[in-house]
Short mmCIF file of C-alpha atoms and ligand atoms in Angstrom, two decimals:
data_model
loop_
_atom_site.label_atom_id
_atom_site.label_comp_id
_atom_site.label_asym_id
_atom_site.label_seq_id
_atom_site.Cartn_x
_atom_site.Cartn_y
_atom_site.Cartn_z
CA UNK A 20 68.48 -15.81 35.47
CA UNK A 21 66.37 -12.78 34.97
CA UNK A 22 64.27 -13.73 31.81
CA UNK A 23 62.64 -16.59 33.82
CA UNK A 24 60.31 -14.05 35.04
CA UNK A 25 59.30 -13.81 31.73
CA UNK A 26 57.54 -17.02 31.99
CA UNK A 27 54.36 -16.44 33.09
CA UNK A 28 53.60 -13.47 31.17
CA UNK A 29 54.56 -15.92 28.02
CA UNK A 30 52.59 -18.77 28.69
CA UNK A 31 49.65 -16.09 29.69
CA UNK A 32 50.12 -14.42 26.19
CA UNK A 33 49.92 -17.75 24.56
CA UNK A 34 46.72 -18.88 26.03
CA UNK A 35 45.41 -15.60 25.31
CA UNK A 36 45.82 -16.21 21.34
CA UNK A 37 45.41 -19.69 21.42
CA UNK A 38 41.68 -18.78 23.60
CA UNK A 39 39.18 -20.75 21.41
CA UNK A 40 35.88 -18.46 20.92
CA UNK A 41 33.61 -21.04 22.19
CA UNK A 42 35.94 -21.85 25.13
CA UNK A 43 33.98 -20.86 28.44
CA UNK A 44 35.41 -17.96 31.14
CA UNK A 45 34.57 -19.55 33.72
CA UNK A 46 37.04 -19.96 36.23
CA UNK A 47 39.25 -17.36 34.54
CA UNK A 48 41.28 -14.72 36.85
CA UNK A 49 40.57 -11.00 36.29
CA UNK A 50 43.96 -10.58 34.60
CA UNK A 51 43.32 -13.16 32.22
CA UNK A 52 39.95 -12.23 31.55
CA UNK A 53 41.38 -8.23 30.83
CA UNK A 54 43.65 -9.95 28.42
CA UNK A 55 41.06 -12.48 26.40
CA UNK A 56 38.01 -10.60 26.25
CA UNK A 57 39.41 -7.97 23.81
CA UNK A 58 40.33 -10.59 21.51
CA UNK A 59 36.62 -11.91 21.19
CA UNK A 60 34.12 -11.04 18.99
CA UNK A 61 31.40 -10.48 21.28
CA UNK A 62 27.45 -11.31 20.75
CA UNK A 63 24.72 -10.58 22.67
CA UNK A 64 22.84 -13.43 23.33
CA UNK A 65 19.90 -14.36 20.91
CA UNK A 66 16.31 -15.09 22.27
CA UNK A 67 15.42 -18.66 22.36
CA UNK A 68 14.12 -20.41 19.21
CA UNK A 69 9.96 -20.99 19.84
CA UNK A 70 8.43 -24.21 19.19
CA UNK A 71 8.22 -25.06 14.82
CA UNK A 72 4.71 -25.31 13.49
CA UNK A 73 5.27 -28.35 11.42
CA UNK A 74 6.17 -31.08 13.94
CA UNK A 75 4.74 -34.26 11.56
CA UNK A 76 7.12 -37.09 11.19
CA UNK A 77 9.68 -36.54 8.10
CA UNK A 78 12.51 -37.50 6.36
CA UNK A 79 15.50 -36.13 7.66
CA UNK A 80 18.20 -37.89 6.59
CA UNK A 81 17.68 -36.37 2.94
CA UNK A 82 20.00 -34.63 0.21
CA UNK A 83 20.31 -31.57 1.98
CA UNK A 84 21.58 -33.47 4.63
CA UNK A 85 23.58 -35.91 3.96
CA UNK A 86 26.08 -37.56 6.68
CA UNK A 87 29.85 -36.65 6.27
CA UNK A 88 32.82 -38.38 7.73
CA UNK A 89 35.01 -35.99 10.40
CA UNK A 90 37.61 -33.34 8.98
CA UNK A 91 40.69 -32.67 11.29
CA UNK A 92 39.70 -30.28 14.07
CA UNK A 93 36.19 -30.90 14.10
CA UNK A 94 34.90 -31.77 17.59
CA UNK A 95 32.29 -34.47 18.27
CA UNK A 96 31.87 -35.03 22.17
CA UNK A 97 29.44 -37.54 24.53
CA UNK A 98 26.19 -36.81 22.77
CA UNK A 99 25.07 -39.10 20.04
CA UNK A 100 22.17 -36.56 19.52
CA UNK A 101 24.25 -33.29 19.05
CA UNK A 102 27.13 -35.46 17.12
CA UNK A 103 24.38 -36.96 14.88
CA UNK A 104 23.07 -33.37 14.02
CA UNK A 105 26.88 -32.00 13.11
CA UNK A 106 27.45 -35.05 10.96
CA UNK A 107 24.38 -33.88 9.16
CA UNK A 108 24.75 -30.49 8.87
CA UNK A 109 21.80 -29.56 10.98
CA UNK A 110 24.91 -28.00 13.00
CA UNK A 111 27.53 -26.66 11.93
CA UNK A 112 29.68 -29.16 10.91
CA UNK A 113 33.03 -28.41 13.19
CA UNK A 114 30.32 -28.90 15.96
CA UNK A 115 30.88 -25.32 17.25
CA UNK A 116 27.13 -23.54 17.33
CA UNK A 117 25.16 -20.68 18.98
CA UNK A 118 22.52 -22.24 21.66
CA UNK A 119 19.52 -21.24 18.93
CA UNK A 120 21.09 -22.99 16.49
CA UNK A 121 21.49 -26.34 18.78
CA UNK A 122 18.10 -25.62 19.75
CA UNK A 123 16.97 -24.98 16.65
CA UNK A 124 18.52 -28.33 15.05
CA UNK A 125 17.00 -30.52 17.94
CA UNK A 126 13.90 -29.35 17.03
CA UNK A 127 14.48 -29.80 13.02
CA UNK A 128 15.91 -32.99 13.01
CA UNK A 129 14.84 -34.99 16.15
CA UNK A 130 11.48 -33.13 17.03
CA UNK A 131 12.73 -32.32 20.55
CA UNK A 132 9.84 -30.47 22.89
CA UNK A 133 10.70 -27.16 23.14
CA UNK A 134 10.90 -26.40 26.73
CA UNK A 135 13.07 -29.55 26.85
CA UNK A 136 15.52 -28.47 24.35
CA UNK A 137 15.88 -24.90 25.64
CA UNK A 138 16.76 -26.31 29.16
CA UNK A 139 19.13 -28.91 28.29
CA UNK A 140 20.66 -26.61 26.07
CA UNK A 141 21.33 -23.23 28.15
CA UNK A 142 21.97 -25.45 31.04
CA UNK A 143 25.05 -26.63 28.84
CA UNK A 144 25.64 -23.14 27.70
CA UNK A 145 25.95 -22.09 30.84
CA UNK A 146 28.63 -24.66 32.26
CA UNK A 147 30.86 -25.21 29.09
CA UNK A 148 29.77 -22.43 26.61
CA UNK A 149 31.29 -18.87 26.17
CA UNK A 150 28.82 -16.71 27.35
CA UNK A 151 30.59 -13.19 25.48
CA UNK A 152 30.71 -14.96 22.25
CA UNK A 153 27.06 -17.17 22.17
CA UNK A 154 29.14 -20.18 20.93
CA UNK A 155 29.25 -23.64 22.67
CA UNK A 156 31.24 -26.74 21.37
CA UNK A 157 29.62 -30.33 21.57
CA UNK A 158 32.93 -31.70 22.63
CA UNK A 159 36.62 -31.81 22.07
CA UNK A 160 38.51 -32.36 19.32
CA UNK A 161 38.62 -35.79 17.85
CA UNK A 162 40.90 -37.93 17.64
CA UNK A 163 41.63 -36.14 21.23
CA UNK A 164 44.63 -34.34 20.35
CA UNK A 165 44.49 -32.60 23.95
CA UNK A 166 42.31 -30.49 25.78
CA UNK A 167 39.93 -28.17 23.81
CA UNK A 168 37.66 -27.32 26.97
CA UNK A 169 38.75 -25.87 30.18
CA UNK A 170 38.52 -27.64 33.26
CA UNK A 171 35.10 -26.46 33.90
CA UNK A 172 33.20 -28.57 31.38
CA UNK A 173 33.84 -31.64 33.53
CA UNK A 174 33.18 -29.63 37.26
CA UNK A 175 31.46 -32.40 40.02
CA UNK A 176 31.71 -35.28 37.74
CA UNK A 177 29.26 -34.03 35.15
CA UNK A 178 28.88 -36.96 32.98
CA UNK A 179 29.32 -40.27 34.53
CA UNK A 180 27.68 -42.91 34.15
CA UNK A 181 27.13 -43.14 30.69
CA UNK A 182 25.91 -45.84 29.07
CA UNK A 183 28.87 -45.85 26.13
CA UNK A 184 31.22 -43.52 27.47
CA UNK A 185 33.67 -43.94 30.47
CA UNK A 186 33.52 -41.77 33.45
CA UNK A 187 35.53 -38.65 33.31
CA UNK A 188 37.61 -40.27 36.13
CA UNK A 189 39.41 -42.85 34.21
CA UNK A 190 40.25 -40.03 31.28
CA UNK A 191 38.03 -40.36 28.30
CA UNK A 192 34.61 -39.08 28.56
CA UNK A 193 34.24 -38.27 25.17
CA UNK A 194 34.42 -40.96 22.65
CA UNK A 195 32.57 -43.70 22.35
CA UNK A 196 33.75 -46.93 23.91
CA UNK A 197 33.16 -50.41 22.47
CA UNK A 198 33.42 -52.66 25.30
CA UNK A 199 30.64 -50.40 27.14
CA UNK A 200 28.63 -50.49 23.60
CA UNK A 201 29.16 -54.65 23.50
CA UNK A 202 27.26 -54.48 27.25
CA UNK A 203 24.27 -52.18 25.53
CA UNK A 204 23.84 -54.68 22.98
CA UNK A 205 24.15 -57.53 25.64
CA UNK A 206 21.24 -56.12 27.42
CA UNK A 207 19.43 -55.08 24.68
CA UNK A 208 19.29 -58.92 23.90
CA UNK A 209 18.77 -59.76 27.49
CA UNK A 210 15.85 -57.43 28.39
CA UNK A 211 14.67 -56.30 24.82
CA UNK A 212 14.61 -58.71 22.79
CA UNK A 213 17.73 -57.73 20.45
CA UNK A 214 15.96 -54.19 20.81
CA UNK A 215 16.47 -51.39 23.06
CA UNK A 216 13.48 -50.73 24.75
CA UNK A 217 12.65 -49.27 28.15
CA UNK A 218 13.09 -52.07 29.97
CA UNK A 219 16.41 -52.35 28.69
CA UNK A 220 17.17 -48.26 29.08
CA UNK A 221 15.69 -49.48 33.06
CA UNK A 222 18.58 -51.92 33.57
CA UNK A 223 21.29 -50.19 32.01
CA UNK A 224 20.81 -47.35 33.66
CA UNK A 225 20.88 -48.94 36.89
CA UNK A 226 23.76 -51.49 35.94
CA UNK A 227 25.80 -48.12 34.99
CA UNK A 228 25.20 -46.51 38.21
CA UNK A 229 26.04 -50.05 40.35
CA UNK A 230 29.34 -49.72 37.91
CA UNK A 231 30.12 -46.40 38.91
CA UNK A 232 29.85 -47.08 42.66
CA UNK A 233 32.07 -49.95 42.55
CA UNK A 234 34.69 -48.64 40.42
CA UNK A 235 35.05 -45.00 40.21
CA UNK A 236 35.78 -43.10 43.50
CA UNK A 237 35.01 -39.86 42.31
CA UNK A 238 31.49 -41.41 41.12
CA UNK A 239 29.23 -38.22 41.56
CA UNK A 240 25.41 -38.49 40.65
CA UNK A 241 23.94 -35.80 42.23
CA UNK A 242 21.94 -32.75 40.49
CA UNK A 243 22.14 -31.92 37.62
CA UNK A 244 23.84 -35.01 36.17
CA UNK A 245 21.21 -37.00 38.23
CA UNK A 246 18.17 -35.86 36.03
CA UNK A 247 20.64 -35.69 32.81
CA UNK A 248 21.28 -39.25 33.09
CA UNK A 249 17.79 -40.58 33.58
CA UNK A 250 16.96 -38.00 30.41
CA UNK A 251 19.51 -39.80 28.39
CA UNK A 252 18.77 -43.15 29.39
CA UNK A 253 14.77 -42.79 27.30
CA UNK A 254 16.37 -40.61 24.44
CA UNK A 255 17.23 -43.54 21.76
CA UNK A 256 13.76 -44.42 22.53
CA UNK A 257 12.07 -41.27 21.78
CA UNK A 258 14.66 -40.09 19.09
CA UNK A 259 16.43 -42.52 17.30
CA UNK A 260 13.11 -44.75 16.15
CA UNK A 261 12.21 -44.00 12.88
CA UNK A 262 8.74 -41.67 13.31
CA UNK A 263 7.04 -43.72 11.34
CA UNK A 264 7.49 -46.78 13.36
CA UNK A 265 7.72 -44.64 16.39
CA UNK A 266 7.13 -47.82 18.81
CA UNK A 267 10.57 -46.93 21.06
CA UNK A 268 12.34 -50.01 20.38
CA UNK A 269 15.47 -49.32 18.74
CA UNK A 270 17.62 -51.68 16.67
CA UNK A 271 21.03 -52.34 17.35
CA UNK A 272 22.65 -51.23 14.00
CA UNK A 273 20.59 -48.02 14.24
CA UNK A 274 22.20 -47.74 17.50
CA UNK A 275 25.38 -48.22 16.69
CA UNK A 276 25.34 -45.44 13.78
CA UNK A 277 24.16 -42.85 16.13
CA UNK A 278 25.89 -43.65 19.09
CA UNK A 279 29.42 -44.37 17.36
CA UNK A 280 29.42 -42.58 14.21
CA UNK A 281 26.57 -39.57 14.55
CA UNK A 282 25.02 -41.30 11.73
CA UNK A 283 21.07 -41.69 10.90
CA UNK A 284 20.30 -44.80 9.32
CA UNK A 285 19.54 -44.43 5.21
CA UNK A 286 16.18 -43.07 4.87
CA UNK A 287 15.55 -42.16 8.46
CA UNK A 288 12.28 -39.94 9.42
CA UNK A 289 12.37 -37.86 12.99
CA UNK A 290 9.69 -38.95 15.40
CA UNK A 291 5.96 -38.17 14.60
CA UNK A 292 5.35 -35.15 17.01
CA UNK A 293 7.70 -33.71 19.76
CA UNK A 294 9.09 -35.63 22.53
CA UNK A 295 10.87 -35.19 25.66
CA UNK A 296 11.52 -37.52 28.64
CA UNK A 297 8.40 -40.07 28.07
CA UNK A 298 9.34 -43.20 30.12
CA UNK A 299 11.59 -41.54 32.41
CA UNK A 300 8.87 -42.46 35.31
CA UNK A 301 9.53 -45.81 34.37
CA UNK A 302 13.15 -46.05 34.28
CA UNK A 303 13.26 -44.18 37.46
CA UNK A 304 10.54 -46.53 39.55
CA UNK A 305 12.14 -49.78 38.25
CA UNK A 306 15.29 -49.08 40.46
CA UNK A 307 15.16 -45.99 42.27
CA UNK A 308 18.15 -44.47 43.03
CA UNK A 309 19.04 -41.10 45.48
CA UNK A 310 21.25 -38.68 44.15
CA UNK A 311 24.34 -38.84 45.68
CA UNK A 312 28.13 -39.39 45.36
CA UNK A 313 31.03 -41.64 46.49
CA UNK A 314 33.35 -40.41 49.20
CA UNK A 315 37.22 -40.73 47.28
CA UNK A 316 36.84 -44.51 47.70
CA UNK A 317 34.70 -46.88 45.79
CA UNK A 318 31.75 -48.55 47.56
CA UNK A 319 31.05 -45.52 49.78
CA UNK A 320 28.12 -43.97 47.82
CA UNK A 321 26.32 -41.44 50.12
CA UNK A 322 22.97 -39.89 49.87
CA UNK A 323 23.16 -36.35 49.05
CA UNK A 324 20.23 -34.58 50.42
CA UNK A 325 20.90 -31.11 49.45
CA UNK A 326 20.76 -32.70 45.78
CA UNK A 327 17.59 -31.76 43.78
CA UNK A 328 15.96 -35.42 42.73
CA UNK A 329 12.53 -36.14 41.26
CA UNK A 330 9.79 -34.79 43.82
CA UNK A 331 12.11 -31.45 43.62
CA UNK A 332 12.46 -30.41 40.06
CA UNK A 333 12.20 -26.40 41.28
CA UNK A 334 15.66 -27.25 43.17
CA UNK A 335 17.28 -28.69 40.06
CA UNK A 336 16.35 -25.11 38.60
CA UNK A 337 17.54 -23.19 42.20
CA UNK A 338 20.61 -25.15 42.74
CA UNK A 339 22.03 -25.12 39.17
CA UNK A 340 21.38 -21.55 39.55
CA UNK A 341 22.59 -20.81 42.74
CA UNK A 342 25.21 -22.86 43.52
CA UNK A 343 26.60 -24.45 39.94
CA UNK A 344 26.56 -21.14 38.38
CA UNK A 345 28.19 -19.12 40.42
CA UNK A 346 31.04 -21.42 41.52
CA UNK A 347 31.72 -21.10 37.88
CA UNK A 348 31.13 -17.59 38.23
CA UNK A 349 32.02 -16.22 41.75
CA UNK A 350 32.24 -12.35 40.52
CA UNK A 351 31.64 -11.15 37.10
CA UNK A 352 31.74 -7.99 35.98
CA UNK A 353 30.51 -5.88 33.23
CA UNK A 354 28.77 -7.50 30.00
CA UNK A 355 30.07 -10.89 31.39
CA UNK A 356 27.81 -10.50 34.12
CA UNK A 357 24.81 -9.19 32.01
CA UNK A 358 25.14 -12.59 29.92
CA UNK A 359 25.07 -14.87 32.59
CA UNK A 360 21.61 -13.37 33.91
CA UNK A 361 20.25 -13.28 30.31
CA UNK A 362 21.45 -16.85 29.98
CA UNK A 363 19.90 -17.98 33.57
CA UNK A 364 16.78 -16.10 32.54
CA UNK A 365 16.42 -18.45 29.52
CA UNK A 366 16.62 -21.20 31.72
CA UNK A 367 14.33 -20.35 33.44
CA UNK A 368 11.72 -19.57 31.02
CA UNK A 369 12.20 -23.13 30.05
CA UNK A 370 11.69 -24.41 33.84
CA UNK A 371 8.66 -22.24 34.84
CA UNK A 372 6.92 -23.88 31.51
CA UNK A 373 7.45 -27.12 32.31
CA UNK A 374 7.13 -27.10 36.09
CA UNK A 375 6.30 -23.52 37.51
CA UNK A 376 9.18 -22.26 39.64
CA UNK A 377 9.92 -18.90 41.36
CA UNK A 378 12.88 -17.20 39.40
CA UNK A 379 16.16 -16.91 41.21
CA UNK A 380 18.54 -13.81 41.12
CA UNK A 381 22.00 -15.10 42.17
CA UNK A 382 23.44 -11.86 40.88
CA UNK A 383 20.33 -9.64 41.28
CA UNK A 384 16.96 -8.81 39.92
CA UNK A 385 18.07 -5.70 38.18
C1 HEM B 413 19.22 -29.84 23.16
C2 HEM B 413 20.43 -30.31 23.32
C3 HEM B 413 21.45 -31.13 24.22
C4 HEM B 413 22.44 -31.24 25.06
C5 HEM B 413 22.97 -29.96 25.45
C6 HEM B 413 22.95 -32.24 24.99
C7 HEM B 413 23.99 -32.81 25.96
C8 HEM B 413 24.49 -33.81 26.34
C9 HEM B 413 25.32 -33.90 27.09
C10 HEM B 413 26.69 -33.20 27.46
C11 HEM B 413 25.43 -35.59 27.02
C12 HEM B 413 26.73 -36.31 28.15
C13 HEM B 413 26.92 -36.95 29.20
C14 HEM B 413 27.37 -37.87 29.56
O1 HEM B 413 28.68 -37.76 29.61
O2 HEM B 413 26.76 -38.98 29.39
C15 HEM B 413 24.51 -36.30 26.67
C16 HEM B 413 24.05 -37.20 26.21
C17 HEM B 413 23.06 -38.16 25.39
N1 HEM B 413 22.36 -37.44 24.74
FE1 HEM B 413 22.37 -35.46 24.53
N2 HEM B 413 22.14 -33.62 24.44
C18 HEM B 413 21.06 -32.68 24.04
C19 HEM B 413 20.54 -33.38 23.18
C20 HEM B 413 19.88 -34.45 22.37
C21 HEM B 413 19.00 -35.23 21.69
C22 HEM B 413 18.42 -34.50 20.57
C23 HEM B 413 19.43 -36.12 22.13
C24 HEM B 413 18.29 -37.32 20.81
C25 HEM B 413 18.33 -37.05 19.29
C26 HEM B 413 20.53 -37.03 22.66
C27 HEM B 413 20.92 -37.85 23.38
C28 HEM B 413 21.76 -38.43 23.89
C29 HEM B 413 21.67 -39.34 24.52
C30 HEM B 413 21.16 -41.06 23.93
C31 HEM B 413 23.14 -39.41 25.31
C32 HEM B 413 23.61 -40.57 26.42
C33 HEM B 413 25.02 -41.04 25.68
C34 HEM B 413 25.67 -42.19 26.83
O3 HEM B 413 25.08 -42.05 27.74
O4 HEM B 413 26.35 -42.76 26.22
N3 HEM B 413 20.95 -35.46 23.20
N4 HEM B 413 24.00 -35.21 26.02
C1 NAG B 414 10.90 -54.80 26.10
O1 NAG B 414 11.33 -56.01 25.05
C2 NAG B 414 11.44 -57.47 25.79
C3 NAG B 414 11.52 -58.49 25.09
O2 NAG B 414 10.89 -58.60 24.07
C4 NAG B 414 9.96 -57.51 26.66
O3 NAG B 414 9.35 -58.71 27.42
C5 NAG B 414 9.56 -56.30 27.34
O4 NAG B 414 8.36 -55.89 27.96
C6 NAG B 414 9.87 -54.98 26.63
N1 NAG B 414 9.60 -53.83 27.46
C7 NAG B 414 8.95 -52.73 27.05
C8 NAG B 414 8.85 -51.83 28.01
O5 NAG B 414 7.70 -52.95 25.96
C1 NAG B 415 1.88 -39.57 12.92
O1 NAG B 415 0.61 -39.52 13.63
C2 NAG B 415 -0.55 -39.13 13.18
C3 NAG B 415 -1.65 -39.39 14.28
O2 NAG B 415 -1.30 -40.35 15.02
C4 NAG B 415 -1.06 -40.11 11.79
O3 NAG B 415 -2.00 -39.77 11.61
C5 NAG B 415 0.12 -40.65 10.93
O4 NAG B 415 -0.04 -41.07 9.89
C6 NAG B 415 1.76 -40.53 11.62
N1 NAG B 415 2.40 -40.48 10.45
C7 NAG B 415 3.53 -41.15 10.15
C8 NAG B 415 4.70 -41.01 9.33
O5 NAG B 415 3.41 -42.18 10.75
C1 NAG B 416 5.89 -18.28 34.94
O1 NAG B 416 5.19 -18.58 34.72
C2 NAG B 416 3.75 -18.65 35.34
C3 NAG B 416 2.65 -19.37 35.44
O2 NAG B 416 2.53 -20.04 34.17
C4 NAG B 416 3.30 -17.01 34.45
O3 NAG B 416 2.44 -16.68 35.23
C5 NAG B 416 4.62 -16.07 34.33
O4 NAG B 416 4.83 -15.04 33.53
C6 NAG B 416 5.81 -17.09 34.34
N1 NAG B 416 6.90 -15.84 34.09
C7 NAG B 416 7.59 -15.46 33.13
C8 NAG B 416 9.10 -14.96 33.53
O5 NAG B 416 7.51 -16.07 31.84
C1 NAG B 417 18.60 -19.26 45.62
O1 NAG B 417 18.86 -18.12 46.18
C2 NAG B 417 17.55 -17.46 46.30
C3 NAG B 417 18.40 -15.89 46.55
O2 NAG B 417 18.52 -15.12 45.65
C4 NAG B 417 17.07 -17.69 47.64
O3 NAG B 417 15.84 -17.09 48.00
C5 NAG B 417 16.77 -19.43 47.42
O4 NAG B 417 15.84 -19.77 48.45
C6 NAG B 417 17.84 -20.08 47.18
N1 NAG B 417 17.71 -21.45 46.78
C7 NAG B 417 18.54 -22.21 46.95
C8 NAG B 417 18.08 -23.82 46.69
O5 NAG B 417 19.56 -22.54 47.89
#
């Protein structure tokens, strides 16, 4: 019977040997960290890239960036923007990148505004990235052969009420969902004359929230997901429309290419000038919703007054730093602690530039 006591050690050893360099270290015990960290190639967090000089519309589906199908083991996830950049080689095609690579790619491929790019990227990196190797993945292995990200990736139901992905509660938040895309088309027909425009964005955003309230007992729609969901609703208008047209009306063939296949239309031009969250206010105003969650049963949506909303953008940052990150990393030590602090500071630089907030230091100032 003695050898049974070896089992935990063997399981731990297997997990250590197999630990992916892009997987998050959040939630690991000190013993696990002691085993894993020596196997990692540690890299100092790189400084965030600045904005590019040239923000003109230009051909981005070019001969240096052809779309290629996935190879076994390539990682794709719920973000059609990042999937597309990986499948065209603006990001490493395996779907694992540094924050700096992601920022450069969203700027080069889609003309995303520098502050928006920094905020989204460091937020994601702090939640699901490996802060010691400075790598994060844009999702999980496709097809899903097993979890590639540890559980913190979904902490707090961060990914609920997407337009084309199901809620994590239903088991698969990463992969394109044809039924949801049919609804996307239906709404584009009903409210946009066959195109996805801002009216469609507003109606579909509201519909997806109502559906989650009615079907997902664990529906969670507080900050930061609350903010991200609205930003994502206007991303197709801002980023997926050819820069020579730039009118915010997205046709369904192009939409399917981006959402399902991570593929730009032939001859695609990126937007003309930098884009951020234009149109977000219209989407919010059409159907105001307060941040909140279901209470373990459907149709129990309850406002959470401690969550940030659109009137309190600095609270978005403060809660993220004080609560979300400290829940993931309650007591980090040494180089991990320094890396968390560096990434939190990069996040602050982005929000400080757009809103102007006071920096918070949940891990101390020094
Ligand atoms: C800057 C770095 C970015 C990060 C870290 C990021 C991350 C994400 C994540 C985690 C989601 C999934 C949320 C969910 O489950 O619903 C998402 C969704 C989305 N992202 Fe990104 N994204 C980035 C940039 C972009 C860009 C450049 C575009 C457009 C070109 C884009 C377009 C979208 C859209 C449209 C969705 C919604 C998908 C849906 O609702 O079905 N994102 N993004
Ligand atoms: C979206 O398209 C519909 C149908 O053409 C139109 O009635 C609506 O005004 C458009 N919305 C916007 C914001 O342009
Ligand atoms: C981009 O916008 C500028 C200024 O409005 C305009 O002069 C230029 O022609 C536009 N570029 C394209 C490719 O449409
Ligand atoms: C934050 O923004 C304020 C106002 O623009 C500026 O004075 C301050 O230097 C910024 N802080 C950092 C750390 O960049
Ligand atoms: C975050 O923590 C700082 C102290 O580090 C505190 O001053 C601030 O009020 C906190 N903010 C929130 C929203 O908890």
